Short mmCIF file of C-alpha atoms in Angstrom, two decimals:
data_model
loop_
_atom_site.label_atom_id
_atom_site.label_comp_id
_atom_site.label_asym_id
_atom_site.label_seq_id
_atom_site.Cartn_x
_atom_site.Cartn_y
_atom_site.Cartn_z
CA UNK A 1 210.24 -7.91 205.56
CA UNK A 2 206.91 -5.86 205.98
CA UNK A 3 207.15 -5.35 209.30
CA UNK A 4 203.60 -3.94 210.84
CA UNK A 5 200.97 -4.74 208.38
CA UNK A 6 197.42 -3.06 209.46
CA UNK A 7 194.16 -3.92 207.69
CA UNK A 8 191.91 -1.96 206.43
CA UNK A 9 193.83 1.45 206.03
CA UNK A 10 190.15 3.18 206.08
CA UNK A 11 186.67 2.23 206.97
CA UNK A 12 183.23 3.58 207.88
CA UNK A 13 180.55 2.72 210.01
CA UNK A 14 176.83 2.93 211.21
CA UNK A 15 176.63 3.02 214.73
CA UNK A 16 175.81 -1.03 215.60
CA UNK A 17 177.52 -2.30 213.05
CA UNK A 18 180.46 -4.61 213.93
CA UNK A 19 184.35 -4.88 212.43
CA UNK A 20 187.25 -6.52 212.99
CA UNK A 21 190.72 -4.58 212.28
CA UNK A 22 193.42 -6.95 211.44
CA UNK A 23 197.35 -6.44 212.31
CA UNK A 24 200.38 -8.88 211.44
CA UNK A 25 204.00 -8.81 212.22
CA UNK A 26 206.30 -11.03 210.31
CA UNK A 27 209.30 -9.85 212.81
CA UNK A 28 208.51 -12.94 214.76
CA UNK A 29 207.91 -10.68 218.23
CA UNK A 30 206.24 -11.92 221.64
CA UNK A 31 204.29 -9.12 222.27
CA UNK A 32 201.62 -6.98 220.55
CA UNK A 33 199.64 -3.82 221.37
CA UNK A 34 196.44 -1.98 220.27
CA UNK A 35 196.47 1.86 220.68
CA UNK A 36 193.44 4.18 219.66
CA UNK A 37 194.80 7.99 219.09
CA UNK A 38 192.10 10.71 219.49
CA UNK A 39 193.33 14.75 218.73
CA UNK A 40 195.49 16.39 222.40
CA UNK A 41 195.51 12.92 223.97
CA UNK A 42 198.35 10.98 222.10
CA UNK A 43 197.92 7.31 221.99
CA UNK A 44 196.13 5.46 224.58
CA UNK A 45 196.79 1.59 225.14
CA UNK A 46 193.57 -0.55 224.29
CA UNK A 47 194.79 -4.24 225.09
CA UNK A 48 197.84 -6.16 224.75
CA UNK A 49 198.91 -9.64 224.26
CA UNK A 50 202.76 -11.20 225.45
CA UNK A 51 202.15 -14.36 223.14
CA UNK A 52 200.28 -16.14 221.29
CA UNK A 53 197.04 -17.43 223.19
CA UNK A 54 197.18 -14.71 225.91
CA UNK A 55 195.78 -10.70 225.67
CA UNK A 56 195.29 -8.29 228.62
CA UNK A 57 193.12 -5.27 228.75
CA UNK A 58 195.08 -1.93 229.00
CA UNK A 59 193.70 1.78 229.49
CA UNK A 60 190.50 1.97 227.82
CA UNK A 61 189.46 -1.85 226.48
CA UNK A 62 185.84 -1.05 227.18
CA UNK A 63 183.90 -1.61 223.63
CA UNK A 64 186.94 -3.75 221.83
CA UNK A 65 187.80 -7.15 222.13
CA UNK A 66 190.88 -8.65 220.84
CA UNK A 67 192.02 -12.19 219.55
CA UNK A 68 195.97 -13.68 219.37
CA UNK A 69 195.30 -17.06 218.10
CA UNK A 70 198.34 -16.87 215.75
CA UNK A 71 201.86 -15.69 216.82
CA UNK A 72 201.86 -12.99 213.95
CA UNK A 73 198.39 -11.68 214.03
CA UNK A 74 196.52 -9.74 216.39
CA UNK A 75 192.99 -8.82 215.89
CA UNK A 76 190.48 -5.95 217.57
CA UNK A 77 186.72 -6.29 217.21
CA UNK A 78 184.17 -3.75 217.71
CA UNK A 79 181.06 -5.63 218.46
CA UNK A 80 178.64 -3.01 218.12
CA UNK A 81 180.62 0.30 217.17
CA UNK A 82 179.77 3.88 218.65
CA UNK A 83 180.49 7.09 217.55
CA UNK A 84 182.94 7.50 220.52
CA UNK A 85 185.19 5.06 218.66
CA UNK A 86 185.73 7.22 216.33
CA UNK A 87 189.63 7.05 216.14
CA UNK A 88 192.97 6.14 214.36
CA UNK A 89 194.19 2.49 215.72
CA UNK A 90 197.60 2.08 215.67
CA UNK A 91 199.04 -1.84 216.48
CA UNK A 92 202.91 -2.26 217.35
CA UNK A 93 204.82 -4.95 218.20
CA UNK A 94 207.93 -5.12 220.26
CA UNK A 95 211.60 -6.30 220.88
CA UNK A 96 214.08 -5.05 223.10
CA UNK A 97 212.03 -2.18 224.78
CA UNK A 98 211.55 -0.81 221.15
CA UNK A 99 207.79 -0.60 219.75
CA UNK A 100 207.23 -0.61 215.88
CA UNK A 101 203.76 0.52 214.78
CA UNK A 102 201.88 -0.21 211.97
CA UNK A 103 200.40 2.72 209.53
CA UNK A 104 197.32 3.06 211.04
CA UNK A 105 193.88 2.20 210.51
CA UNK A 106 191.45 5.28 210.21
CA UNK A 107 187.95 4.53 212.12
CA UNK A 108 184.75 6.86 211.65
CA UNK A 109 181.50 5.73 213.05
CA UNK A 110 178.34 8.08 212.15
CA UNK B 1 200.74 4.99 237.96
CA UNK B 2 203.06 6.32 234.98
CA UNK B 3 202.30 9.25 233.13
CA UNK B 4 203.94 12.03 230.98
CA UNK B 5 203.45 16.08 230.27
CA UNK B 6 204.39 17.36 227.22
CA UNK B 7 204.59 21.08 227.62
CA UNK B 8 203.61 23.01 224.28
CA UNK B 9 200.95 21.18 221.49
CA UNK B 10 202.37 23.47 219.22
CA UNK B 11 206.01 24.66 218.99
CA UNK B 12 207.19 26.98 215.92
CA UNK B 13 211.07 27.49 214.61
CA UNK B 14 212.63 28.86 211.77
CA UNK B 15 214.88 26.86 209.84
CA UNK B 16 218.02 26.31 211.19
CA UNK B 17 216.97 27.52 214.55
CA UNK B 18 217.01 25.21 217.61
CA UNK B 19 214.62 22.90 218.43
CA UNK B 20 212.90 21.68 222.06
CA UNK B 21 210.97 20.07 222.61
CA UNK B 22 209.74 19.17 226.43
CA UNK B 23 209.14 16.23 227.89
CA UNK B 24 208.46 15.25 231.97
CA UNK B 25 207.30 12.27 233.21
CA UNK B 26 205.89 10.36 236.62
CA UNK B 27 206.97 6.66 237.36
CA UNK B 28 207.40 5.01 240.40
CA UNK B 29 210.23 2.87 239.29
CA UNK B 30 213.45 3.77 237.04
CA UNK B 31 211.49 4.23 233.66
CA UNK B 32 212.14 3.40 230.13
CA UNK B 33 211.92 6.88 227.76
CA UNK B 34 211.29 7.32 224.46
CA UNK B 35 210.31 9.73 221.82
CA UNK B 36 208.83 8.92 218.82
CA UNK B 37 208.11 11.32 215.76
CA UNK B 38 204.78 10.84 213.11
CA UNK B 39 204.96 12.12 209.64
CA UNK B 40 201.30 12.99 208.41
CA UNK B 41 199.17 9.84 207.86
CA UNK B 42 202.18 7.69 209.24
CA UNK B 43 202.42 5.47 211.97
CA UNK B 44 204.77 6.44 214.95
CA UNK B 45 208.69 5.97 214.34
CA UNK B 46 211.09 5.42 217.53
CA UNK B 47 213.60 9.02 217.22
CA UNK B 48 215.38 7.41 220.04
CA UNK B 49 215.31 5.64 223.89
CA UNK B 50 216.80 5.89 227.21
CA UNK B 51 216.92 2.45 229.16
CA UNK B 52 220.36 2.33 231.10
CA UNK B 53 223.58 4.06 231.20
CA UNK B 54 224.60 6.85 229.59
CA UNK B 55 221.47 9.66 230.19
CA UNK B 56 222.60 11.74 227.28
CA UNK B 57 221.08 10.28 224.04
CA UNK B 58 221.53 9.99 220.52
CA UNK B 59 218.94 9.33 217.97
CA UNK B 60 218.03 9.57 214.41
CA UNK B 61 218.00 12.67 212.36
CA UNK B 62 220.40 14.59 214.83
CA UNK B 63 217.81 14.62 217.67
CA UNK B 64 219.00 14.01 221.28
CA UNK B 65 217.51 14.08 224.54
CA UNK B 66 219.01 13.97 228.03
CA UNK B 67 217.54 12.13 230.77
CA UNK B 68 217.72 13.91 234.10
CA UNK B 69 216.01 12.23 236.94
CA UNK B 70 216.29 15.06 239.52
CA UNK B 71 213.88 17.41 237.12
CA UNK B 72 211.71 13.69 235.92
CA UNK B 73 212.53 15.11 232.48
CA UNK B 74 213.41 14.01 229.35
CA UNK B 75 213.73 16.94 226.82
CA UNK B 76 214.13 16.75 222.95
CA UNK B 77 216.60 18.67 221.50
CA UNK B 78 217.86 19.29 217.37
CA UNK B 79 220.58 21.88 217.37
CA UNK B 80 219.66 23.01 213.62
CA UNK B 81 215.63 22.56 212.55
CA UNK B 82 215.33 21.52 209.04
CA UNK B 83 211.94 21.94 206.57
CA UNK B 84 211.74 18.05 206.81
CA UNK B 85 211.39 17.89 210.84
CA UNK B 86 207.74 19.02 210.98
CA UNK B 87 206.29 16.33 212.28
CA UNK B 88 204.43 15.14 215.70
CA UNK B 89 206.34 14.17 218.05
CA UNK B 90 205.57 11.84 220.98
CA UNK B 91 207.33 11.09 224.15
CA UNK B 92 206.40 7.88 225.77
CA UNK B 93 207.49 6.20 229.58
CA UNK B 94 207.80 2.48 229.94
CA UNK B 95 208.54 0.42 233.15
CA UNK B 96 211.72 -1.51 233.19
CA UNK B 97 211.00 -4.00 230.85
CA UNK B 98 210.03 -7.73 232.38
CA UNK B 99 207.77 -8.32 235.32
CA UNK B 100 204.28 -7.67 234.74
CA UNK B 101 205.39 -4.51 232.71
CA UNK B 102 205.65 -6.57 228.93
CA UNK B 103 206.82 -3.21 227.73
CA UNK B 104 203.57 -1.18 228.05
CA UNK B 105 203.70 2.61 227.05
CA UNK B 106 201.96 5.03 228.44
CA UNK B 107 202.38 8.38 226.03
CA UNK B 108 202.62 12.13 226.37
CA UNK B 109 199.61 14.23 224.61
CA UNK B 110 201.89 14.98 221.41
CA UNK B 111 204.04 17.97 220.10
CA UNK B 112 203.12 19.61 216.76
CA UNK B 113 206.50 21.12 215.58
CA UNK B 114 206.19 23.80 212.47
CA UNK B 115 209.57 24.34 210.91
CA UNK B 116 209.18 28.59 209.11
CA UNK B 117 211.48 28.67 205.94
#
């Protein structure tokens, strides 16, 4: 049981340049979240999706899209990246009010 | 619109000192609390969670944290601080889960605690 799988742990990009950050749960939960987590603000929701098929935006979606086409992955693309996405993106799933997170995927765009 | 104020970025003990760690929040409805903790270059662990009943709580690693909805606070609390309790630590509001909530958190700014030998 793995739990939150994120992948890649690291990457770097040129500004433009496109990615897609992959997360899987093997804990067979409904719903899914992408958080970005930037120094003094904590985490900050990105979009969401309660099954497979289905994602909603949450606090700050602009720049990311996101794919659920399987029950146990959940994808975020950056279609042309900016420095301003600079970040640490953190995916969780959830059961029972409880959130489990992933390790973390560590962004830099120059 | 939910939100939560974590007062202090940075909070300092010595060993074996008490720890708090402060925590208020804004909801409109009865919320959901948690606080999570993050080890360096971890992902975010669940320390514990109010939801119903009982407003003192008991989590992992002899943390607690009592809900009191008259101050909108949720405060963390360690009686003894130990070397391995430096961490960041997160506190986090939910609405009741269902609806059109589907669990969503919205999270404090973060809390680092230093732990002095």
């Amino acid at each position: 049981n793995a739990g939150v799988t994120q992948t890649p742990k690291f990457r770097v990009l040129k500004t433009g340049q496109s990615m897609t950050l992959l997360c899987a749960q093997d804990m067979n939960h409904e719903y899914m979240y992408w958080y970005r987590q930037d120094p003094g603000m904590g985490l900050r929701l990105i979009h969401y999706s309660v099954g497979e098929g289905t994602t909603a935006k949450g606090e700050v979606p602009d720049g990311y899209n996101v794919s659920r086409l399987k029950k146990q992955n959940f994808l975020l693309g950056l279609e042309s990246a900016a420095p301003s996405q600079t970040s640490v993106y953190f995916c969780a799933s959830s059961h029972s009010d409880t959130q489990y997170f992933g390790p973390g995927t560590r962004l830099t765009v120059l | 619109a939910q939100s939560v104020t974590q007062l202090g970025s940075h909070v300092s003990v010595s060993e074996g000192a008490l720890v708090l760690l402060r925590c208020n929040y804004s909801s409109s409805v009865p919320p959901y609390l948690f606080w999570y903790v993050q080890y360096p270059n971890q992902g975010l662990q669940l320390l514990l969670k109010y939801t119903t009943g009982a407003t003192l709580v008991k989590g992992i690693n002899g943390f607690e944290a009592e809900f009191k909805k008259s101050e909108t606070s949720f405060h963390l609390t360690k009686p003894s601080a130990h070397m391995s309790d430096a961490a960041e630590y997160f506190c986090a509001v939910s609405d009741q889960a269902g609806g059109t909530s589907y669990g969503k958190l919205t999270f404090g700014q973060g809390t680092i605690l230093t732990v002095h030998p």
